[in-house]
Amino acid sequence: DGGITQSPKYLFRKEGQNVTLSCEQNLNHDAMYWYRQDPGQGLRLIYYSQIVNDFQKGDIAEGYSVSREKKESFPLTVTSAQKNPTAFYLCASSWTSGEQFFGPGTRLTVL
Amino acid sequence: QQQVKQSPQSLIVQKGGIPIINCAYENTAFDYFPWYQQFPGKGPALLIAIRPDVSEKKEGRFTISFNKSAKQFSLHIMDSQPGDSATYFCAASIRGGSNYKLTFGKGTLLTVNP
């Protein structure tokens, strides 16, 4: 069953904690992306990676970090430096210059 | 600076109506314009996409109209159904470049009443 999986579905973070969101794909896509979605704001790009061991900042990278050690995996860490992390986080993947396919999302809430 | 402006923010139609969602872009280098459909609590799914070398594209009940000179494109949903109730996002990108970054509009919440 091919696709993109994100875990966990719901995540709660205390003030000052770092948390890591998982994204895995078995579509053999080269590129992977992280977006943040807030009500009325659309999707905003946090980070993207076109190849293993390489990634670039998107429009709102401050307070986030990523790694791309494997083609299938692109985890996102929300650090304590991110002042307003409560949001719906979406991971996507694509062939280079291909259609982007999205995962089911992780809803992060700060307690 | 918002590069893709989407309107309206929300839209309510009756079953069988034809909702129209509009988007305008600024960057003339954009050459790929997809529309995504998102249901509550789910990730967006690609609905239909168009390139600027055509003025219209139809897939089932969904039609994209494209006006290159006005830098505008729109989504029409024919014979809308309650199951079409979702949030719709337009987007734009430059596919010929070395990366593939989508710029999204802010979304339109569509409600189709029975």
mmCIF file of C-alpha atoms in Angstrom:
data_model
loop_
_atom_site.group_PDB
_atom_site.id
_atom_site.type_symbol
_atom_site.label_atom_id
_atom_site.label_comp_id
_atom_site.label_asym_id
_atom_site.label_seq_id
_atom_site.Cartn_x
_atom_site.Cartn_y
_atom_site.Cartn_z
ATOM 1 C CA ASP A 1 0.000 0.000 0.000
ATOM 2 C CA GLY A 2 1.906 3.014 -1.262
ATOM 3 C CA GLY A 3 1.647 6.481 0.139
ATOM 4 C CA ILE A 4 2.764 8.993 2.708
ATOM 5 C CA THR A 5 2.372 8.367 6.407
ATOM 6 C CA GLN A 6 2.635 10.915 9.177
ATOM 7 C CA SER A 7 2.785 10.202 12.872
ATOM 8 C CA PRO A 8 1.479 10.868 15.331
ATOM 9 C CA LYS A 9 -1.955 12.084 14.235
ATOM 10 C CA TYR A 10 -2.242 14.265 17.351
ATOM 11 C CA LEU A 11 0.659 15.637 19.402
ATOM 12 C CA PHE A 12 0.687 17.729 22.536
ATOM 13 C CA ARG A 13 3.696 19.774 23.558
ATOM 14 C CA LYS A 14 4.506 21.554 26.754
ATOM 15 C CA GLU A 15 6.098 24.970 26.727
ATOM 16 C CA GLY A 16 9.868 24.739 26.152
ATOM 17 C CA GLN A 17 9.848 21.230 24.710
ATOM 18 C CA ASN A 18 11.142 20.115 21.340
ATOM 19 C CA VAL A 19 8.960 17.640 19.474
ATOM 20 C CA THR A 20 9.588 15.655 16.304
ATOM 21 C CA LEU A 21 6.969 14.878 13.671
ATOM 22 C CA SER A 22 7.507 11.846 11.497
ATOM 23 C CA CYS A 23 6.971 11.657 7.724
ATOM 24 C CA GLU A 24 7.639 8.524 5.677
ATOM 25 C CA GLN A 25 6.938 7.804 2.018
ATOM 26 C CA ASN A 26 7.246 4.627 -0.023
ATOM 27 C CA LEU A 27 6.535 6.251 -3.385
ATOM 28 C CA ASN A 28 10.247 6.503 -4.251
ATOM 29 C CA HIS A 29 9.831 10.270 -4.581
ATOM 30 C CA ASP A 30 12.949 12.392 -4.649
ATOM 31 C CA ALA A 31 11.510 15.538 -3.087
ATOM 32 C CA MET A 32 9.786 15.996 0.260
ATOM 33 C CA TYR A 33 8.180 19.022 1.864
ATOM 34 C CA TRP A 34 6.787 20.277 5.164
ATOM 35 C CA TYR A 35 3.915 22.739 5.327
ATOM 36 C CA ARG A 36 2.153 24.443 8.181
ATOM 37 C CA GLN A 37 -1.579 25.118 7.949
ATOM 38 C CA ASP A 38 -3.397 27.648 10.106
ATOM 39 C CA PRO A 39 -7.076 28.593 9.768
ATOM 40 C CA GLY A 40 -7.527 31.154 7.005
ATOM 41 C CA GLN A 41 -3.806 31.120 6.123
ATOM 42 C CA GLY A 42 -3.558 28.408 3.516
ATOM 43 C CA LEU A 43 -0.435 26.246 3.428
ATOM 44 C CA ARG A 44 2.945 27.778 4.146
ATOM 45 C CA LEU A 45 6.196 26.034 3.283
ATOM 46 C CA ILE A 46 8.539 25.341 6.193
ATOM 47 C CA TYR A 47 11.335 23.256 4.630
ATOM 48 C CA TYR A 48 11.844 21.180 1.523
ATOM 49 C CA SER A 49 14.372 18.634 0.340
ATOM 50 C CA GLN A 50 15.080 17.599 -3.223
ATOM 51 C CA ILE A 51 17.710 14.970 -2.431
ATOM 52 C CA VAL A 52 19.070 12.984 0.472
ATOM 53 C CA ASN A 53 21.339 14.951 2.812
ATOM 54 C CA ASP A 54 20.210 18.276 1.378
ATOM 55 C CA PHE A 55 17.345 20.597 2.309
ATOM 56 C CA GLN A 56 16.368 24.260 1.969
ATOM 57 C CA LYS A 57 14.426 26.699 4.087
ATOM 58 C CA GLY A 58 10.941 27.616 2.998
ATOM 59 C CA ASP A 59 9.018 30.756 3.855
ATOM 60 C CA ILE A 60 8.631 30.141 7.617
ATOM 61 C CA ALA A 61 11.639 28.042 8.711
ATOM 62 C CA GLU A 62 12.401 29.895 11.954
ATOM 63 C CA GLY A 63 11.934 27.636 14.978
ATOM 64 C CA TYR A 64 11.968 24.430 12.922
ATOM 65 C CA SER A 65 14.643 21.952 11.872
ATOM 66 C CA VAL A 66 14.707 18.943 9.532
ATOM 67 C CA SER A 67 16.944 16.133 8.401
ATOM 68 C CA ARG A 68 16.992 13.956 5.272
ATOM 69 C CA GLU A 69 19.210 10.973 6.012
ATOM 70 C CA LYS A 70 17.088 8.553 4.004
ATOM 71 C CA LYS A 71 15.102 9.033 0.825
ATOM 72 C CA GLU A 72 11.958 7.716 2.501
ATOM 73 C CA SER A 73 12.053 9.875 5.618
ATOM 74 C CA PHE A 74 11.892 13.613 6.329
ATOM 75 C CA PRO A 75 11.290 14.286 10.042
ATOM 76 C CA LEU A 76 10.435 17.779 11.276
ATOM 77 C CA THR A 77 11.466 19.033 14.717
ATOM 78 C CA VAL A 78 9.500 21.877 16.230
ATOM 79 C CA THR A 79 11.888 23.545 18.640
ATOM 80 C CA SER A 80 11.203 25.666 21.696
ATOM 81 C CA ALA A 81 12.223 28.672 19.586
ATOM 82 C CA GLN A 82 8.969 28.383 17.634
ATOM 83 C CA LYS A 83 6.734 30.773 19.577
ATOM 84 C CA ASN A 84 3.392 29.760 18.150
ATOM 85 C CA PRO A 85 3.641 26.092 17.144
ATOM 86 C CA THR A 86 -0.026 25.116 17.471
ATOM 87 C CA ALA A 87 -1.065 24.205 13.915
ATOM 88 C CA PHE A 88 -1.799 21.406 11.477
ATOM 89 C CA TYR A 89 1.418 20.117 9.890
ATOM 90 C CA LEU A 90 1.399 18.519 6.468
ATOM 91 C CA CYS A 91 4.136 16.533 4.784
ATOM 92 C CA ALA A 92 4.217 16.077 1.010
ATOM 93 C CA SER A 93 6.412 14.338 -1.537
ATOM 94 C CA SER A 94 6.898 14.425 -5.284
ATOM 95 C CA TRP A 95 9.126 13.450 -8.139
ATOM 96 C CA THR A 96 11.354 16.382 -9.027
ATOM 97 C CA SER A 97 9.022 18.832 -10.805
ATOM 98 C CA GLY A 98 6.128 16.399 -10.327
ATOM 99 C CA GLU A 99 2.767 16.511 -8.596
ATOM 100 C CA GLN A 100 2.886 16.887 -4.823
ATOM 101 C CA PHE A 101 1.108 14.215 -2.787
ATOM 102 C CA PHE A 102 0.176 15.016 0.788
ATOM 103 C CA GLY A 103 0.109 12.922 3.929
ATOM 104 C CA PRO A 104 -2.820 12.897 6.408
ATOM 105 C CA GLY A 105 -1.261 15.530 8.695
ATOM 106 C CA THR A 106 -0.292 15.910 12.347
ATOM 107 C CA ARG A 107 -2.176 18.287 14.616
ATOM 108 C CA LEU A 108 0.182 19.824 17.164
ATOM 109 C CA THR A 109 -1.177 21.568 20.244
ATOM 110 C CA VAL A 110 0.845 23.445 22.830
ATOM 111 C CA LEU A 111 -0.429 22.982 26.362
ATOM 112 C CA GLN B 1 3.799 39.522 -0.193
ATOM 113 C CA GLN B 2 1.035 37.163 -1.178
ATOM 114 C CA GLN B 3 1.725 35.907 -4.681
ATOM 115 C CA VAL B 4 -1.563 34.013 -5.159
ATOM 116 C CA LYS B 5 -4.786 35.711 -4.079
ATOM 117 C CA GLN B 6 -7.874 33.509 -3.738
ATOM 118 C CA SER B 7 -11.509 34.518 -3.392
ATOM 119 C CA PRO B 8 -14.031 34.167 -1.932
ATOM 120 C CA GLN B 9 -12.940 33.020 1.516
ATOM 121 C CA SER B 10 -16.165 31.035 1.877
ATOM 122 C CA LEU B 11 -19.008 30.065 -0.400
ATOM 123 C CA ILE B 12 -22.410 28.479 0.138
ATOM 124 C CA VAL B 13 -24.451 27.018 -2.731
ATOM 125 C CA GLN B 14 -27.427 24.752 -3.129
ATOM 126 C CA LYS B 15 -27.119 21.263 -4.555
ATOM 127 C CA GLY B 16 -26.876 21.470 -8.337
ATOM 128 C CA GLY B 17 -25.440 24.989 -8.270
ATOM 129 C CA ILE B 18 -22.147 25.993 -9.912
ATOM 130 C CA PRO B 19 -19.716 27.428 -7.379
ATOM 131 C CA ILE B 20 -16.861 29.464 -8.847
ATOM 132 C CA ILE B 21 -13.590 30.086 -7.018
ATOM 133 C CA ASN B 22 -11.161 32.654 -8.362
ATOM 134 C CA CYS B 23 -7.407 33.069 -8.067
ATOM 135 C CA ALA B 24 -5.047 35.780 -9.254
ATOM 136 C CA TYR B 25 -1.282 35.586 -9.405
ATOM 137 C CA GLU B 26 1.519 38.115 -9.737
ATOM 138 C CA ASN B 27 4.580 36.192 -10.850
ATOM 139 C CA THR B 28 4.502 35.814 -14.641
ATOM 140 C CA ALA B 29 7.089 33.017 -14.391
ATOM 141 C CA PHE B 30 4.464 30.674 -12.912
ATOM 142 C CA ASP B 31 3.644 27.959 -15.418
ATOM 143 C CA TYR B 32 1.691 25.359 -13.476
ATOM 144 C CA PHE B 33 -1.588 25.942 -11.659
ATOM 145 C CA PRO B 34 -3.076 23.080 -9.602
ATOM 146 C CA TRP B 35 -6.188 22.998 -7.477
ATOM 147 C CA TYR B 36 -6.327 20.951 -4.287
ATOM 148 C CA GLN B 37 -9.368 19.696 -2.357
ATOM 149 C CA GLN B 38 -9.148 19.195 1.395
ATOM 150 C CA PHE B 39 -11.672 17.584 3.716
ATOM 151 C CA PRO B 40 -11.594 18.374 7.461
ATOM 152 C CA GLY B 41 -8.719 16.695 9.272
ATOM 153 C CA LYS B 42 -7.217 15.309 6.048
ATOM 154 C CA GLY B 43 -4.355 16.250 3.790
ATOM 155 C CA PRO B 44 -5.073 18.084 0.515
ATOM 156 C CA ALA B 45 -5.544 15.999 -2.620
ATOM 157 C CA LEU B 46 -4.786 17.149 -6.152
ATOM 158 C CA LEU B 47 -8.051 17.788 -8.002
ATOM 159 C CA ILE B 48 -7.093 19.223 -11.377
ATOM 160 C CA ALA B 49 -4.237 21.269 -12.833
ATOM 161 C CA ILE B 50 -3.596 23.450 -15.867
ATOM 162 C CA ARG B 51 -0.691 24.932 -17.780
ATOM 163 C CA PRO B 52 -0.896 28.434 -19.301
ATOM 164 C CA ASP B 53 -0.846 27.175 -22.890
ATOM 165 C CA VAL B 54 -4.538 26.195 -22.631
ATOM 166 C CA SER B 55 -7.507 28.350 -21.626
ATOM 167 C CA GLU B 56 -9.711 25.631 -20.187
ATOM 168 C CA LYS B 57 -9.436 22.116 -18.820
ATOM 169 C CA LYS B 58 -12.257 19.796 -17.741
ATOM 170 C CA GLU B 59 -12.133 16.688 -15.576
ATOM 171 C CA GLY B 60 -15.549 15.326 -14.785
ATOM 172 C CA ARG B 61 -17.581 18.039 -13.067
ATOM 173 C CA PHE B 62 -14.511 20.207 -12.411
ATOM 174 C CA THR B 63 -13.322 22.862 -14.878
ATOM 175 C CA ILE B 64 -10.389 25.249 -14.720
ATOM 176 C CA SER B 65 -10.598 28.453 -16.761
ATOM 177 C CA PHE B 66 -7.343 30.288 -17.343
ATOM 178 C CA ASN B 67 -6.789 33.888 -18.472
ATOM 179 C CA LYS B 68 -3.085 34.443 -19.019
ATOM 180 C CA SER B 69 -3.328 38.141 -19.907
ATOM 181 C CA ALA B 70 -5.294 38.896 -16.743
ATOM 182 C CA LYS B 71 -3.139 36.527 -14.657
ATOM 183 C CA GLN B 72 -6.249 34.873 -13.313
ATOM 184 C CA PHE B 73 -7.620 31.356 -13.136
ATOM 185 C CA SER B 74 -10.777 29.899 -11.688
ATOM 186 C CA LEU B 75 -12.375 26.612 -10.659
ATOM 187 C CA HIS B 76 -15.974 25.800 -11.605
ATOM 188 C CA ILE B 77 -17.825 22.844 -10.115
ATOM 189 C CA MET B 78 -20.751 21.741 -12.248
ATOM 190 C CA ASP B 79 -23.843 20.141 -10.650
ATOM 191 C CA SER B 80 -22.331 20.527 -7.172
ATOM 192 C CA GLN B 81 -23.136 17.889 -4.560
ATOM 193 C CA PRO B 82 -23.057 17.920 -0.738
ATOM 194 C CA GLY B 83 -20.025 15.617 -0.973
ATOM 195 C CA ASP B 84 -18.133 18.457 -2.676
ATOM 196 C CA SER B 85 -18.241 20.415 0.594
ATOM 197 C CA ALA B 86 -14.562 20.957 1.405
ATOM 198 C CA THR B 87 -11.832 23.573 1.385
ATOM 199 C CA TYR B 88 -10.345 24.287 -2.027
ATOM 200 C CA PHE B 89 -6.876 25.705 -2.566
ATOM 201 C CA CYS B 90 -5.406 27.097 -5.744
ATOM 202 C CA ALA B 91 -1.651 27.073 -6.156
ATOM 203 C CA ALA B 92 1.050 28.062 -8.614
ATOM 204 C CA SER B 93 4.623 27.061 -9.307
ATOM 205 C CA ILE B 94 7.485 27.216 -11.784
ATOM 206 C CA ARG B 95 7.922 23.661 -13.016
ATOM 207 C CA GLY B 96 10.906 24.255 -15.250
ATOM 208 C CA GLY B 97 13.172 25.355 -12.440
ATOM 209 C CA SER B 98 15.479 23.301 -10.280
ATOM 210 C CA ASN B 99 12.936 23.082 -7.517
ATOM 211 C CA TYR B 100 9.210 22.690 -7.344
ATOM 212 C CA LYS B 101 7.822 25.086 -4.772
ATOM 213 C CA LEU B 102 4.084 25.539 -4.691
ATOM 214 C CA THR B 103 2.664 28.889 -3.634
ATOM 215 C CA PHE B 104 -0.845 28.438 -2.243
ATOM 216 C CA GLY B 105 -3.841 30.709 -2.019
ATOM 217 C CA LYS B 106 -5.477 30.991 1.389
ATOM 218 C CA GLY B 107 -8.325 28.633 0.542
ATOM 219 C CA THR B 108 -12.087 28.724 0.009
ATOM 220 C CA LEU B 109 -14.454 26.858 2.291
ATOM 221 C CA LEU B 110 -17.257 25.518 0.096
ATOM 222 C CA THR B 111 -20.542 24.338 1.566
ATOM 223 C CA VAL B 112 -23.074 22.637 -0.700
ATOM 224 C CA ASN B 113 -26.476 22.410 0.941
ATOM 225 C CA PRO B 114 -28.789 19.484 0.112
#
